[in-house]
XYZ file of C-alpha atoms in Angstrom:
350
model
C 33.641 -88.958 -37.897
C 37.440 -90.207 -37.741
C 37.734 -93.761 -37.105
C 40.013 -92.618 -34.283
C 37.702 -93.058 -31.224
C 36.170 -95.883 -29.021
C 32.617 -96.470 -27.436
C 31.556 -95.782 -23.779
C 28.118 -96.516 -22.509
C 26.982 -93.578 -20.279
C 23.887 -92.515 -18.329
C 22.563 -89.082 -19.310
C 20.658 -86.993 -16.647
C 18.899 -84.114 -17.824
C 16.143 -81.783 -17.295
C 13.901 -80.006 -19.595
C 10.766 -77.438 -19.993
C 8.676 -79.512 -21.701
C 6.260 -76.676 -23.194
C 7.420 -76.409 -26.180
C 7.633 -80.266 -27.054
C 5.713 -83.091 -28.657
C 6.678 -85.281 -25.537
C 9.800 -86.929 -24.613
C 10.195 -89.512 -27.004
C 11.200 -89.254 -30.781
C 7.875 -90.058 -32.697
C 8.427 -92.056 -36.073
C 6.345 -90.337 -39.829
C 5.601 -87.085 -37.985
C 7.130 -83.897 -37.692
C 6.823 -82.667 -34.173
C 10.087 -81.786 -31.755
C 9.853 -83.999 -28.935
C 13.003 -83.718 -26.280
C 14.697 -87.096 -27.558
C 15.003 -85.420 -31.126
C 16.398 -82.297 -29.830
C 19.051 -84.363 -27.480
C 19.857 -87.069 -30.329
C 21.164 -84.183 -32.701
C 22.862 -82.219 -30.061
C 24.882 -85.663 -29.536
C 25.461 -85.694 -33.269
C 26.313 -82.021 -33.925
C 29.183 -82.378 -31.175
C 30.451 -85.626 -32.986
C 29.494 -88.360 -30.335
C 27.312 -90.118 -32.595
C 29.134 -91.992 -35.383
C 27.371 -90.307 -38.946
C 26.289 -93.968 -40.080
C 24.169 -94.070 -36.872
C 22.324 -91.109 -37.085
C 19.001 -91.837 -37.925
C 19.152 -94.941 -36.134
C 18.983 -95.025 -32.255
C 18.923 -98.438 -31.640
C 22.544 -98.542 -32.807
C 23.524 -96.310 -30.483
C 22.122 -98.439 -27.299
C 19.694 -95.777 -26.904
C 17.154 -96.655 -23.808
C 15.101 -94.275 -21.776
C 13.313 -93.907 -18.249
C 10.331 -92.083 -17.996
C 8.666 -91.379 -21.199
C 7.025 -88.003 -20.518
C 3.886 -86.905 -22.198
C 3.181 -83.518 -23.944
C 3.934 -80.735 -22.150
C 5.327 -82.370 -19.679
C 8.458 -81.886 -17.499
C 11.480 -83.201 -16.326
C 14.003 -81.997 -13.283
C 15.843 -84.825 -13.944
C 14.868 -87.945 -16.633
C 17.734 -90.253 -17.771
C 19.132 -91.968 -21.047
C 21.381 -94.051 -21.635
C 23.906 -94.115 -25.063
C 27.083 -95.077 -26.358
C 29.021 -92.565 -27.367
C 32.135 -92.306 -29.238
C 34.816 -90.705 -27.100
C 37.663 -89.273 -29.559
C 40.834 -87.340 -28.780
C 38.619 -83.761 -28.576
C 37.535 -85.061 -24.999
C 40.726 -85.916 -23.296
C 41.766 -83.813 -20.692
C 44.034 -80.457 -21.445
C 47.088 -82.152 -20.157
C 47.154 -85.323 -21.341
C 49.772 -85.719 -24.430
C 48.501 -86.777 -27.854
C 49.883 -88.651 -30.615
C 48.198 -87.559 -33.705
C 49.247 -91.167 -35.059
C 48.228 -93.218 -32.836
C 45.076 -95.418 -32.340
C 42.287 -94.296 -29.812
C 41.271 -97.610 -27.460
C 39.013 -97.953 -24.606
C 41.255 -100.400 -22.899
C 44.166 -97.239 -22.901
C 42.463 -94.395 -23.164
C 39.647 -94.387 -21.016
C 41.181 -92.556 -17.997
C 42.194 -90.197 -19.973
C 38.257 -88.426 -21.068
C 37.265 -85.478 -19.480
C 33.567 -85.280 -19.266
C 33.027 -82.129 -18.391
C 34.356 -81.098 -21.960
C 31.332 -83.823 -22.849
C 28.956 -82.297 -20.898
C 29.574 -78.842 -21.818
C 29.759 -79.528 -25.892
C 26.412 -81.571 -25.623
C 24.801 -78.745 -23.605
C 25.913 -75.760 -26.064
C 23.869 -77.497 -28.804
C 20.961 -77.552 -26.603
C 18.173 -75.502 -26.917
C 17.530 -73.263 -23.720
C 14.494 -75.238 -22.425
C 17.177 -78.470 -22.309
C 20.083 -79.277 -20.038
C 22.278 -82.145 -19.218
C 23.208 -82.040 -15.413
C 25.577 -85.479 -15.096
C 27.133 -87.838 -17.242
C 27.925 -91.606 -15.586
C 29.220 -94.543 -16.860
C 27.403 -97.546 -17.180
C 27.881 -101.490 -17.856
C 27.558 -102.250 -21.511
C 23.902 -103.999 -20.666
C 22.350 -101.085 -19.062
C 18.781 -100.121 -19.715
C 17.313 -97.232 -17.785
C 13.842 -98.947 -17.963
C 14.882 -102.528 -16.917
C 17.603 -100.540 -13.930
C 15.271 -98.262 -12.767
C 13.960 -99.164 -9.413
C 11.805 -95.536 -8.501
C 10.514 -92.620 -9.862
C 9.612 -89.136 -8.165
C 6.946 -87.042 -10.011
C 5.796 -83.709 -8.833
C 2.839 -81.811 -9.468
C 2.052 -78.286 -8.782
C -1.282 -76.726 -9.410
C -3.198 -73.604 -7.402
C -5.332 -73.742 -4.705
C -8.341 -72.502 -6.748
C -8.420 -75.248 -8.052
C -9.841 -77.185 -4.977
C -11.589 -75.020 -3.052
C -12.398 -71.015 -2.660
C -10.965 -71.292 0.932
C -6.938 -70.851 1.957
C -4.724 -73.718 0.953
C -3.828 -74.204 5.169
C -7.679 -74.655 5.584
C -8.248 -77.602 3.311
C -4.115 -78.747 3.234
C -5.149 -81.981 5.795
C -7.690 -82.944 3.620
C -5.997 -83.319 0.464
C -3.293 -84.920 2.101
C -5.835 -87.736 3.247
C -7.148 -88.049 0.326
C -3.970 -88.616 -1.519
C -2.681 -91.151 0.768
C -5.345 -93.572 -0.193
C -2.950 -94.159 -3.027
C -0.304 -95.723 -1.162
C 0.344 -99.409 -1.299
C -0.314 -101.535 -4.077
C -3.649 -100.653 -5.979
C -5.293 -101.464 -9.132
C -5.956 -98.398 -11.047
C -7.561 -99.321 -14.332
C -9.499 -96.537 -13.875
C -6.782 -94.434 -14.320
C -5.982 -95.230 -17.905
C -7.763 -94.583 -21.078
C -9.240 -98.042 -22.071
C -7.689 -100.469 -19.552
C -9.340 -102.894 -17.684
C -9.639 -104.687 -14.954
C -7.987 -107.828 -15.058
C -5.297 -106.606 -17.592
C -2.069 -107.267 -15.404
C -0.609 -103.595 -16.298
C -2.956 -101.573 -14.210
C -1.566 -103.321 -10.772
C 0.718 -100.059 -9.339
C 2.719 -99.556 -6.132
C 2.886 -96.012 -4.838
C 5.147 -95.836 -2.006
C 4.287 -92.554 -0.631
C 2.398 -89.665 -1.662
C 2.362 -86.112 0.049
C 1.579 -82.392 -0.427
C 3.259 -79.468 0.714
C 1.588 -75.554 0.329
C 3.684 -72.458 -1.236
C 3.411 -69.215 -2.182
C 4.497 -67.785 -5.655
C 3.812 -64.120 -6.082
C 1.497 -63.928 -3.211
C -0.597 -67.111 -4.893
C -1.042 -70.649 -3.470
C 0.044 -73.410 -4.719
C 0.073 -77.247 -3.918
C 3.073 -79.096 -4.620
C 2.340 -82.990 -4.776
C 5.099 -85.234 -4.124
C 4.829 -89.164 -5.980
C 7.503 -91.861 -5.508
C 6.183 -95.067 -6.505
C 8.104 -97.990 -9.158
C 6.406 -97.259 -12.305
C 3.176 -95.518 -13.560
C 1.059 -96.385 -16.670
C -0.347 -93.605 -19.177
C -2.303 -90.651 -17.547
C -1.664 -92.595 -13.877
C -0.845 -89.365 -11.915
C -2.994 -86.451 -13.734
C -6.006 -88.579 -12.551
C -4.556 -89.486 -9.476
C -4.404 -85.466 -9.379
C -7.637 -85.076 -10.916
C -9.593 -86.932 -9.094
C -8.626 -85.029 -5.772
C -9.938 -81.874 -7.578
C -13.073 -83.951 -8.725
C -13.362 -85.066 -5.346
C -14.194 -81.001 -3.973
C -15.305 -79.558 -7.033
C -18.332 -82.071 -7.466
C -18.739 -82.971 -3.386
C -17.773 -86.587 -3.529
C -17.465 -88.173 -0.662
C -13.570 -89.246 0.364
C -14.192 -92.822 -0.094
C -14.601 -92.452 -3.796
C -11.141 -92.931 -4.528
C -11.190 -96.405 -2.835
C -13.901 -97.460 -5.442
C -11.785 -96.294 -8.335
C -9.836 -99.490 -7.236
C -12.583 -101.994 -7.609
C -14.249 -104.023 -10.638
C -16.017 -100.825 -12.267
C -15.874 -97.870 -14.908
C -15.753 -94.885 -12.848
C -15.272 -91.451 -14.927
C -12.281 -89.585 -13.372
C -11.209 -86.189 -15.147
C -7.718 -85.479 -16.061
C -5.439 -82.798 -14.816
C -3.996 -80.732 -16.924
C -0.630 -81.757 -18.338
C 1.119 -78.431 -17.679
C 1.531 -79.086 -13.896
C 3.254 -82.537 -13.890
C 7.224 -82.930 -14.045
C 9.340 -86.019 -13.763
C 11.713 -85.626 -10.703
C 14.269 -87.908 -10.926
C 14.958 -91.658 -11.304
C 16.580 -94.195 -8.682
C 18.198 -97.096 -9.375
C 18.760 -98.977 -6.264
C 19.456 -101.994 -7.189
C 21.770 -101.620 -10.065
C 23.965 -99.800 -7.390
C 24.333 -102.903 -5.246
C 26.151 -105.096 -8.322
C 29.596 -105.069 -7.517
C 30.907 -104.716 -11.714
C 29.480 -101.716 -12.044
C 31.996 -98.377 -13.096
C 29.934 -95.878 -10.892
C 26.858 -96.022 -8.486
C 23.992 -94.251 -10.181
C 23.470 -91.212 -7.513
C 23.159 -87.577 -7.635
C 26.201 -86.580 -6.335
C 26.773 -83.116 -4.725
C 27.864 -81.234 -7.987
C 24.664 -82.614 -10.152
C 22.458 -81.483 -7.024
C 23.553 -77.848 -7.363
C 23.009 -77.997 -11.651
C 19.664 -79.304 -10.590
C 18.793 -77.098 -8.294
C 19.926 -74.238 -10.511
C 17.650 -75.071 -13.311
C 14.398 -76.261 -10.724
C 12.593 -72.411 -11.341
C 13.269 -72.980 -14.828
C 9.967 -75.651 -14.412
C 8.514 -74.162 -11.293
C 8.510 -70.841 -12.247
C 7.366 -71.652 -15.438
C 4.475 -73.640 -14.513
C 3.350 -70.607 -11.635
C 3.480 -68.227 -14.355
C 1.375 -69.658 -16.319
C -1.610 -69.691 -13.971
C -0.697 -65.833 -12.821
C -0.099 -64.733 -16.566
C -2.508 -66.852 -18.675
C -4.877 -68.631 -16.345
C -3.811 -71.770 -17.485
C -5.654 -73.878 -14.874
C -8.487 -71.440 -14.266
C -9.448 -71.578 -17.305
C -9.062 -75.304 -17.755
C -11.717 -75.535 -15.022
C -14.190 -72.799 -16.339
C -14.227 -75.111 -19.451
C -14.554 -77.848 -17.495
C -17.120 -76.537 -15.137
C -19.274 -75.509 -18.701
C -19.277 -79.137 -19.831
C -20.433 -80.146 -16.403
C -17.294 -82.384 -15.763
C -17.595 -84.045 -18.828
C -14.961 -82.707 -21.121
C -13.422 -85.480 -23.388
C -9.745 -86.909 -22.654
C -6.898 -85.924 -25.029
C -5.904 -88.928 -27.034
C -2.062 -89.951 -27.913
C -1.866 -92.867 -30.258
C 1.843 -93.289 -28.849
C 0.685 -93.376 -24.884
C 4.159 -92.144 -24.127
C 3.492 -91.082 -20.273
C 3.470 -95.045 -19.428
C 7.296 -96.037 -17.748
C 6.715 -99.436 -19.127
């Protein structure tokens, strides 16, 4: 890369199908895609990443939010980078000097990202896009910034109960809300225990809402809480399907938060997708180049590519039985099928 360029931290949102990757984060002596791997090159294929940086991401002031797990989504995760901003950006009507030296100080006004966005996204793969680029203090770090997260789920009705989704929609809806507040869930985690500091969570609201897709029910759970340790929410989810498939009573989600081992089966990973990331309280500094928000523009690129999870994830129960058969094998083992294991426990935000 030419020398003639300067660095600008920036805040990457982006979405991705997450079916046909090793998780979100770029895994070290192995050779699997993960969605970090596929975005790091497209940054280096359109020259934003300087060559002598390229295997390296700390260099590039690389920090992430929500470290999905295999096979699992994102509507909208964030990273944040430096890239190097050279003459290619600038905007069509701004005169260049061939001669003369690219600087941050003069030349920042002068970068269109759209051109940014639009280079980075045609050396994506289908399954990834970019929706925004923001600017961001030199000191940013999604995971220390981010104040929220929003997770959804969405996984058929079958999978609770023979009856219609309306006839059993209050009930899961109770049962979920005993998540709210601040909880331990040690339970919830492969290996954690009780008095390890990590399992302490705050959900701030949970809710479910039913649809149709192709004339089959679905529930879509909706999770906002601050952050959520490894396999959190697919045994949050889980355990609501554990709850009707083995006749539990209601109240044996409170004990999951009490000094025991309770076995709690986890959902599969094909339903869960990050929804976005807040960051409340970096918005409030007053140094900051732009407020961190999804502005009207990134809502409709969002929107646009929402079926390209949604859809995805309905199809695969209509076309392949994904869940069903999850549960038939499941249902053989008598509920006690053994948990996948990741050495890297990349679901965890911490």
């Amino acid at each position: 890369m030419s020398r003639n360029y300067f660095k600008q931290k920036v805040l990457l949102t982006f979405g991705y199908n997450g079916a046909n990757y090793h998780g979100l984060q770029i895994q070290k002596g192995v050779d699997f895609d993960t969605v970090e791997s596929k975005l790091f090159e497209a940054l280096k294929v359109s020259n934003l990443i300087m060559e002598q940086n390229g295997n390296d991401l700390s260099k590039s002031g690389w920090s992430r939010g929500a470290r999905t797990d295999k096979g699992v989504h994102a509507l909208c995760n964030s990273i944040a980078v430096k890239l190097c901003i050279n003459k290619e950006f600038f905007k069509d009507d701004v005169q260049q000097n061939e001669e003369e030296i690219v600087s941050k100080q003069k030349d920042k006004a002068k970068v269109d990202y759209g051109k940014v966005l639009n280079v980075i996204n045609s050396n994506l793969p289908n399954d990834i896009k970019v929706h925004s680029i923001k600017l961001v203090t030199q000191g940013f770090d999604v995971r220390k910034n981010a104040r929220y997260r929003f997770y959804e789920y969405i996984a058929p009705v079958s999978l609770y109960s023979e009856k219609k989704g309306e006839e059993i929609l209050e009930k899961v809806n109770n049962l979920v809300k005993k998540f709210v507040g601040t909880h331990n869930f040690h339970n919830y985690s492969r290996g954690m225990k009780y008095t390890d500091p990590q399992s302490m969570r705050y959900i701030l609201s949970i809710s479910v809402e039913l649809f149709k897709y192709e004339e089959k029910e679905f529930f879509k759970f909706l999770i906002h809480g601050q952050s959520f340790i490894y396999h959190q929410i697919r045994k949050m989810m889980g355990i609501v399907i554990q709850i009707f498939q083995e006749e539990l009573p209601d109240t044996f989600i409170d004990n999951t938060f009490f000094k025991n081992q309770l076995r709690i089966i986890l959902a599969p990973a094909e339903g869960l997708f990050l929804n976005r990331i807040s960051f409340e309280g970096y918005n409030t500094k007053f140094d900051i180049p732009q407020r961190l928000e999804i502005e009207e523009e990134d809502q409709i690129k969002i929107h646009q590519f929402r079926p390209t999870i949604v859809n995805f994830i309905c199809e695969q129960e209509i076309k392949n039985q994904t869940f069903s058969n999850w549960l038939k094998i499941l249902k053989e083992k008598n509920f006690n099928i053994e948990e996948e294991e990741d050495n890297n426990k990349v679901e965890n935000d911490d």
